[in-house]
Short mmCIF file of C-alpha atoms in Angstrom, two decimals:
data_model
loop_
_atom_site.label_atom_id
_atom_site.label_comp_id
_atom_site.label_asym_id
_atom_site.label_seq_id
_atom_site.Cartn_x
_atom_site.Cartn_y
_atom_site.Cartn_z
CA MET S 576 50.32 114.33 80.82
CA GLY S 577 50.43 112.35 84.45
CA SER S 578 46.79 110.52 84.58
CA GLU S 579 44.59 112.76 87.69
CA SER S 580 42.36 113.32 86.72
CA ARG S 581 41.24 116.80 86.68
CA ILE S 582 37.68 118.71 86.51
CA ILE S 583 38.09 121.27 83.37
CA LEU S 584 35.88 124.26 83.25
CA ALA S 585 35.80 124.51 78.93
CA SER S 586 35.03 127.52 79.29
CA GLY S 587 36.32 130.39 79.75
CA SER S 588 33.55 132.76 81.17
CA PRO S 589 34.80 134.23 84.59
CA ARG S 590 31.18 134.11 85.78
CA ARG S 591 30.86 130.44 85.05
CA ARG S 592 33.92 129.25 86.43
CA GLU S 593 31.86 132.46 90.18
CA LEU S 594 29.91 130.03 89.96
CA LEU S 595 31.06 126.03 89.57
CA GLU S 596 33.40 127.83 92.38
CA LYS S 597 30.19 128.77 94.68
CA ILE S 598 28.86 125.06 95.38
CA GLY S 599 32.61 124.06 96.97
CA ILE S 600 34.56 123.06 93.14
CA GLU S 601 37.79 124.57 93.88
CA ASP S 602 40.26 122.26 91.52
CA PHE S 603 39.86 122.53 88.05
CA THR S 604 41.42 123.76 85.06
CA VAL S 605 40.31 126.66 83.10
CA LEU S 606 40.71 125.59 79.23
CA ALA S 607 38.08 126.94 76.56
CA ASP S 608 37.29 125.68 73.03
CA THR S 609 37.95 129.50 70.81
CA SER S 610 36.61 128.16 67.78
CA GLU S 611 33.60 130.34 66.49
CA GLU S 612 30.08 129.08 67.52
CA VAL S 613 26.89 129.01 65.46
CA ILE S 614 23.64 129.07 64.86
CA THR S 615 23.10 125.67 63.70
CA PRO S 616 19.40 126.65 60.61
CA GLY S 617 16.62 124.20 62.07
CA LEU S 618 17.32 123.52 65.50
CA SER S 619 15.27 123.68 68.43
CA PRO S 620 16.73 125.67 71.28
CA GLU S 621 17.75 122.93 73.19
CA GLU S 622 18.97 121.32 70.38
CA GLN S 623 20.55 123.98 69.80
CA VAL S 624 22.32 125.27 73.23
CA ILE S 625 23.04 120.52 73.90
CA LYS S 626 24.94 121.14 70.59
CA LEU S 627 26.77 123.82 70.81
CA SER S 628 27.55 122.63 74.26
CA LEU S 629 29.16 118.91 73.42
CA GLN S 630 30.92 120.50 70.15
CA LYS S 631 32.93 122.54 73.13
CA ALA S 632 33.76 119.05 75.34
CA LEU S 633 34.75 117.94 72.89
CA ASN S 634 36.72 119.79 71.51
CA VAL S 635 38.60 119.87 74.82
CA ALA S 636 38.66 117.08 75.11
CA LYS S 637 41.27 116.63 72.48
CA LYS S 638 43.98 118.67 74.55
CA CYS S 639 42.64 116.60 77.75
CA ASN S 640 43.68 113.49 79.69
CA LYS S 641 40.95 110.55 79.45
CA ASN S 642 40.20 109.98 82.71
CA ASP S 643 39.72 114.27 83.27
CA ILE S 644 36.64 115.30 83.46
CA ILE S 645 35.34 118.02 80.89
CA LEU S 646 32.24 120.36 81.73
CA ALA S 647 31.39 122.05 78.32
CA ALA S 648 27.92 124.36 78.51
CA ASP S 649 26.58 127.24 76.23
CA THR S 650 23.83 130.35 76.70
CA ILE S 651 21.11 131.49 74.29
CA VAL S 652 18.50 134.16 74.76
CA TYR S 653 15.73 133.11 72.72
CA LEU S 654 13.01 136.42 72.63
CA ASP S 655 9.68 133.94 70.58
CA SER S 656 11.95 132.07 68.34
CA LYS S 657 14.98 134.51 67.84
CA PRO S 658 19.01 133.88 68.75
CA LEU S 659 19.44 136.65 70.71
CA GLY S 660 23.66 136.20 70.83
CA LYS S 661 26.50 139.22 72.45
CA PRO S 662 25.79 142.78 71.30
CA GLU S 663 28.22 143.34 69.21
CA SER S 664 28.18 146.57 69.56
CA TYR S 665 27.02 148.93 72.12
CA THR S 666 24.21 150.21 69.23
CA ASP S 667 23.41 146.09 69.40
CA ALA S 668 22.93 146.33 72.89
CA ILE S 669 20.58 149.22 73.09
CA SER S 670 18.54 147.51 69.91
CA MET S 671 17.98 144.19 71.70
CA LEU S 672 17.26 146.10 75.77
CA GLU S 673 14.69 148.04 73.53
CA GLU S 674 13.45 143.95 72.35
CA LEU S 675 13.60 142.97 76.38
CA SER S 676 10.56 145.51 77.78
CA GLY S 677 8.63 144.88 79.08
CA ARG S 678 8.65 141.21 77.56
CA LYS S 679 8.94 137.11 79.48
CA HIS S 680 11.74 135.84 77.05
CA SER S 681 13.94 132.80 77.52
CA VAL S 682 17.23 131.86 78.05
CA TYR S 683 18.57 128.86 77.21
CA THR S 684 21.75 126.73 78.53
CA GLY S 685 23.67 122.70 77.22
CA VAL S 686 25.50 121.67 80.12
CA THR S 687 28.19 118.94 78.55
CA LEU S 688 29.93 116.47 80.84
CA LEU S 689 32.18 114.06 79.14
CA ARG S 690 34.80 111.59 80.50
CA ASP S 691 36.38 109.03 77.46
CA ASP S 692 33.69 108.15 76.62
CA LYS S 693 30.83 108.45 79.31
CA VAL S 694 28.92 111.82 77.93
CA ILE S 695 25.69 113.71 79.35
CA SER S 696 24.07 116.68 77.59
CA HIS S 697 20.98 118.35 79.80
CA ALA S 698 19.60 121.75 78.18
CA GLU S 699 17.82 124.09 81.28
CA ARG S 700 15.76 126.53 80.42
CA THR S 701 14.80 129.76 82.59
CA ASP S 702 11.78 132.25 81.53
CA VAL S 703 12.66 136.19 83.18
CA SER S 704 10.21 138.73 82.56
CA PHE S 705 11.45 142.18 82.43
CA ARG S 706 9.37 145.35 83.32
CA GLU S 707 8.75 148.24 81.15
CA VAL S 708 12.47 149.34 81.39
CA SER S 709 12.66 153.47 79.88
CA GLY S 710 15.43 154.60 77.28
CA SER S 711 17.68 156.54 79.36
CA GLU S 712 17.03 154.14 81.80
CA ILE S 713 18.74 151.10 79.30
CA GLU S 714 21.15 153.62 77.90
CA ALA S 715 22.81 154.71 81.36
CA TYR S 716 22.94 150.98 81.93
CA VAL S 717 25.00 150.01 78.52
CA LYS S 718 27.44 153.20 79.38
CA THR S 719 28.48 150.96 82.59
CA GLY S 720 30.36 148.34 79.48
CA GLU S 721 27.81 145.79 81.63
CA PRO S 722 26.15 144.36 78.58
CA MET S 723 29.16 143.62 75.66
CA ASP S 724 30.24 140.35 76.97
CA LYS S 725 26.41 138.68 77.41
CA ALA S 726 24.20 136.64 75.38
CA GLY S 727 21.25 139.31 75.61
CA SER S 728 22.97 142.15 76.17
CA TYR S 729 22.86 141.79 80.21
CA ALA S 730 24.01 140.09 83.52
CA ALA S 731 20.67 139.09 85.49
CA GLN S 732 23.05 139.44 88.63
CA GLY S 733 24.47 142.72 88.25
CA ARG S 734 23.19 146.13 87.29
CA ALA S 735 20.16 144.45 85.36
CA SER S 736 18.73 142.84 87.95
CA ILE S 737 16.43 146.32 88.63
CA PHE S 738 15.16 145.68 85.29
CA ILE S 739 14.19 141.86 86.16
CA GLU S 740 10.76 141.83 87.28
CA ARG S 741 10.64 137.97 87.45
CA ILE S 742 11.91 134.69 86.85
CA GLU S 743 10.47 131.48 86.47
CA GLY S 744 13.01 128.60 87.02
CA ASP S 745 17.21 127.67 87.91
CA PHE S 746 18.87 131.61 88.27
CA PHE S 747 21.56 130.64 87.93
CA ASN S 748 21.27 129.23 84.84
CA VAL S 749 20.78 132.89 83.97
CA MET S 750 24.57 132.93 85.21
CA GLY S 751 24.89 130.34 81.69
CA LEU S 752 25.15 127.29 84.95
CA PRO S 753 21.76 125.67 86.10
CA LEU S 754 23.99 124.91 89.48
CA CYS S 755 21.06 122.54 90.32
CA LYS S 756 21.80 120.07 87.76
CA VAL S 757 25.10 120.10 86.50
CA SER S 758 25.50 118.94 90.93
CA GLN S 759 23.20 116.34 90.29
CA MET S 760 24.80 115.51 87.12
CA LEU S 761 28.37 115.73 88.51
CA LYS S 762 27.06 113.08 90.72
CA GLU S 763 27.12 111.01 87.23
CA PHE S 764 30.45 111.09 87.90
CA GLU S 765 31.37 110.07 91.47
CA VAL S 766 32.34 114.01 92.33
CA ARG S 767 31.10 114.93 96.09
CA LEU S 768 30.17 118.09 96.04
CA MET K 20 22.50 166.27 112.52
CA GLY K 21 22.23 168.89 109.64
CA SER K 22 19.18 168.81 107.20
CA GLU K 23 21.29 166.64 104.33
CA SER K 24 19.18 163.56 103.08
CA ARG K 25 20.88 160.88 103.37
CA ILE K 26 19.64 156.62 102.52
CA ILE K 27 19.39 154.53 106.05
CA LEU K 28 19.42 150.88 105.82
CA ALA K 29 17.14 149.73 108.41
CA SER K 30 18.63 146.18 108.70
CA GLY K 31 21.60 144.75 109.44
CA SER K 32 21.80 142.06 106.78
CA PRO K 33 25.19 141.82 104.68
CA ARG K 34 23.71 140.75 102.08
CA ARG K 35 21.25 143.76 101.76
CA ARG K 36 23.72 146.08 101.83
CA GLU K 37 25.28 143.75 98.90
CA LEU K 38 21.99 144.19 97.14
CA LEU K 39 22.25 148.14 97.44
CA GLU K 40 25.39 148.33 96.50
CA LYS K 41 24.81 145.91 93.27
CA ILE K 42 22.24 148.66 91.62
CA GLY K 43 24.32 151.62 92.67
CA ILE K 44 23.55 152.32 95.31
CA GLU K 45 26.81 153.13 97.91
CA ASP K 46 26.65 155.70 99.81
CA PHE K 47 23.77 154.57 102.56
CA THR K 48 23.95 154.59 106.22
CA VAL K 49 23.09 151.55 108.14
CA LEU K 50 21.53 151.35 111.24
CA ALA K 51 20.09 148.25 112.43
CA ASP K 52 17.16 148.75 114.57
CA THR K 53 17.88 145.91 117.50
CA SER K 54 14.10 145.21 118.74
CA GLU K 55 12.59 141.40 119.16
CA GLU K 56 10.57 141.30 116.06
CA VAL K 57 7.49 139.14 117.04
CA ILE K 58 5.15 136.81 114.42
CA THR K 59 2.00 138.23 114.18
CA PRO K 60 -0.38 135.68 115.25
CA GLY K 61 -3.76 135.51 112.06
CA LEU K 62 -1.55 138.30 109.39
CA SER K 63 -1.39 136.86 106.48
CA PRO K 64 2.77 137.03 105.61
CA GLU K 65 2.11 139.74 103.39
CA GLU K 66 0.51 141.59 106.69
CA GLN K 67 3.32 140.25 108.68
CA VAL K 68 5.79 141.79 106.53
CA ILE K 69 5.02 144.40 106.02
CA LYS K 70 4.32 145.05 109.67
CA LEU K 71 7.67 144.02 110.45
CA SER K 72 9.32 146.57 107.66
CA LEU K 73 7.12 148.90 109.01
CA GLN K 74 7.91 148.64 112.54
CA LYS K 75 11.89 148.30 111.51
CA ALA K 76 11.65 152.29 109.67
CA LEU K 77 9.50 153.25 112.13
CA ASN K 78 11.77 152.89 114.95
CA VAL K 79 15.16 154.38 113.07
CA ALA K 80 13.07 157.32 112.32
CA LYS K 81 13.60 158.54 115.31
CA LYS K 82 17.82 158.47 115.59
CA CYS K 83 17.79 160.10 111.90
CA ASN K 84 16.71 163.39 110.43
CA LYS K 85 13.12 164.50 109.06
CA ASN K 86 14.97 164.75 105.25
CA ASP K 87 16.24 161.31 105.42
CA ILE K 88 14.86 158.44 103.45
CA ILE K 89 15.16 154.83 106.00
CA LEU K 90 14.27 152.13 103.68
CA ALA K 91 13.48 148.77 105.63
CA ALA K 92 12.84 145.06 105.22
CA ASP K 93 12.25 142.08 106.86
CA THR K 94 12.17 139.00 105.07
CA ILE K 95 9.67 135.74 105.89
CA VAL K 96 10.12 131.74 104.50
CA TYR K 97 6.79 129.87 105.03
CA LEU K 98 5.97 126.46 104.54
CA ASP K 99 2.53 126.17 103.59
CA SER K 100 1.10 128.61 105.58
CA LYS K 101 4.01 127.82 108.75
CA PRO K 102 6.95 130.91 109.57
CA LEU K 103 10.13 129.57 109.10
CA GLY K 104 12.46 132.42 111.02
CA LYS K 105 16.51 131.55 111.14
CA PRO K 106 17.11 127.84 112.93
CA GLU K 107 17.96 129.01 116.79
CA SER K 108 20.08 124.93 116.46
CA TYR K 109 22.34 123.15 114.15
CA THR K 110 19.37 120.32 114.32
CA ASP K 111 17.21 122.96 114.42
CA ALA K 112 18.36 123.90 110.82
CA ILE K 113 18.91 120.19 110.01
CA SER K 114 14.19 119.99 110.86
CA MET K 115 13.88 122.86 109.01
CA LEU K 116 15.63 121.50 105.66
CA GLU K 117 14.34 118.31 105.80
CA GLU K 118 10.53 120.31 105.64
CA LEU K 119 12.12 121.76 103.02
CA SER K 120 13.49 118.89 100.19
CA GLY K 121 11.35 118.23 97.69
CA ARG K 122 8.99 120.77 98.67
CA LYS K 123 7.81 124.22 97.53
CA HIS K 124 7.89 127.67 99.51
CA SER K 125 7.50 130.71 99.71
CA VAL K 126 9.68 133.72 100.81
CA TYR K 127 8.10 137.07 101.40
CA THR K 128 10.06 140.28 101.70
CA GLY K 129 8.23 143.16 102.71
CA VAL K 130 9.85 147.06 102.32
CA THR K 131 8.63 150.11 103.88
CA LEU K 132 10.45 153.05 102.53
CA LEU K 133 9.76 156.06 104.67
CA ARG K 134 10.83 160.21 104.59
CA ASP K 135 9.20 162.10 107.75
CA ASP K 136 5.35 161.86 106.32
CA LYS K 137 5.50 160.27 103.00
CA VAL K 138 5.99 156.48 103.67
CA ILE K 139 5.81 153.25 100.45
CA SER K 140 5.24 149.89 101.63
CA HIS K 141 5.38 146.21 99.50
CA ALA K 142 5.29 142.77 99.76
CA GLU K 143 6.99 140.95 97.51
CA ARG K 144 6.61 137.19 97.85
CA THR K 145 9.02 134.03 95.45
CA ASP K 146 7.99 130.54 95.26
CA VAL K 147 10.95 128.06 95.57
CA SER K 148 11.36 124.74 95.33
CA PHE K 149 13.66 122.30 96.41
CA ARG K 150 14.49 119.21 95.00
CA GLU K 151 15.07 115.96 97.19
CA VAL K 152 17.49 116.81 99.62
CA SER K 153 19.34 113.58 101.39
CA GLY K 154 20.22 113.66 105.19
CA SER K 155 23.98 113.24 104.38
CA GLU K 156 24.10 116.94 102.06
CA ILE K 157 21.99 117.96 104.50
CA GLU K 158 24.44 117.22 107.07
CA ALA K 159 27.27 118.94 104.47
CA TYR K 160 24.64 121.81 104.83
CA VAL K 161 24.69 122.75 108.15
CA LYS K 162 28.14 121.85 109.20
CA THR K 163 29.48 124.75 106.73
CA GLY K 164 27.71 127.66 109.46
CA GLU K 165 25.37 129.35 106.18
CA PRO K 166 22.26 128.67 107.54
CA MET K 167 23.21 130.20 111.28
CA ASP K 168 21.59 133.52 110.37
CA LYS K 169 19.30 133.18 107.57
CA ALA K 170 15.43 132.68 107.48
CA GLY K 171 14.76 128.82 106.54
CA SER K 172 18.03 128.79 107.66
CA TYR K 173 19.92 128.35 104.01
CA ALA K 174 20.98 130.71 101.66
CA ALA K 175 20.01 131.12 97.95
CA GLN K 176 23.04 132.58 96.66
CA GLY K 177 25.53 130.44 98.02
CA ARG K 178 26.25 127.10 98.52
CA ALA K 179 21.92 126.25 98.73
CA SER K 180 22.15 126.51 95.34
CA ILE K 181 22.33 123.23 94.51
CA PHE K 182 19.44 122.70 96.28
CA ILE K 183 17.14 124.52 94.66
CA GLU K 184 15.47 123.06 91.25
CA ARG K 185 12.85 126.43 90.30
CA ILE K 186 12.56 129.49 91.86
CA GLU K 187 8.96 132.08 90.47
CA GLY K 188 8.93 135.69 91.51
CA ASP K 189 12.18 137.80 92.18
CA PHE K 190 15.39 136.47 92.41
CA PHE K 191 16.48 139.00 95.14
CA ASN K 192 14.20 138.88 97.28
CA VAL K 193 14.16 135.25 98.58
CA MET K 194 18.51 136.82 99.03
CA GLY K 195 16.05 139.87 101.46
CA LEU K 196 15.67 142.98 98.19
CA PRO K 197 12.89 142.35 95.21
CA LEU K 198 15.35 145.14 93.94
CA CYS K 199 12.85 144.98 90.80
CA LYS K 200 10.17 146.47 92.51
CA VAL K 201 12.96 148.20 95.63
CA SER K 202 14.11 150.69 92.35
CA GLN K 203 10.67 151.89 91.52
CA MET K 204 9.98 152.68 94.95
CA LEU K 205 12.85 154.15 95.08
CA LYS K 206 11.51 156.53 92.30
CA GLU K 207 9.15 157.79 94.57
CA PHE K 208 11.52 158.89 96.26
CA GLU K 209 13.34 160.90 93.86
CA VAL K 210 16.52 158.52 94.42
CA ARG K 211 18.06 158.00 90.24
CA LEU K 212 20.03 154.78 89.71
#
């Protein structure tokens, strides 16, 4: 390992990769943290996603250079105060989407930027309002396979766009990275966009 | 011309084409209306975008079958009550973006669906809040060329994503089609998604 400074994306999500490229960062390395994510009871959504993003950043830092800038993120969907993770099965996806139908939920993404002993973390919340979605629409959507690897069982940028009546906050946060905030955090690490 | 029913997108915008494909409509014909768009003084933003989308639909209908479903849309950015169209030059784009910096503006899209003597129109508003954007960021953005064919001189789905602190409403409306509403309007014309 040299001492050159790289940007490390500590996430296996192809959406996050796309989002980084969208804001003009093309030269980065993907090093996903594969350890299991555990929800800690008693934490607020903000504390929860910050904790998980920080853990990912610290785990990945062990495999990196001192000079590397590590970007880690964790997204959780909360309906009322209940966290919805990725669905474990088609049935699970259907019941999550039934719960989201006709209601507002919140998407939280925690982001951590870390280089050596400098750490910045941030939690961003976006509220998402689903229109009433019929059982047959949910079934057709789950059949596309799109929900299976997504927190809350939907992709805002995909076919589920027709379910989303309204959002309040950063749209890209729902996809997994709050781009406006991330771009400003990167400035703190002298990354020019 | 046969009597088969086609979906006609009365818009030359590649973003609108992408958005239709995103919601699963793949079989459609693009027939853009090339007549000039004129802002009518005294109309509200909603009336304005509905009027323009209706005009586009009616103009394109002349070249279509009776059974064709025509989808037309028009997007205008309003800062306070001032409409911002597409920039006419780099300098124009720079001054529009300077005006948007640190403020909230509204994006209105008018949508008209038309088949024979059945017409539905709708105006959708999304509020977009820009963070303070520096002169050098604006210049760098304009240099990418992205603002040149966009109402308000930016693309929410592109590099300008880092300027957008918050939106309130349908994100895809800012890109040119309010997908949630459009999918429901299409149902009224028996188009299944």
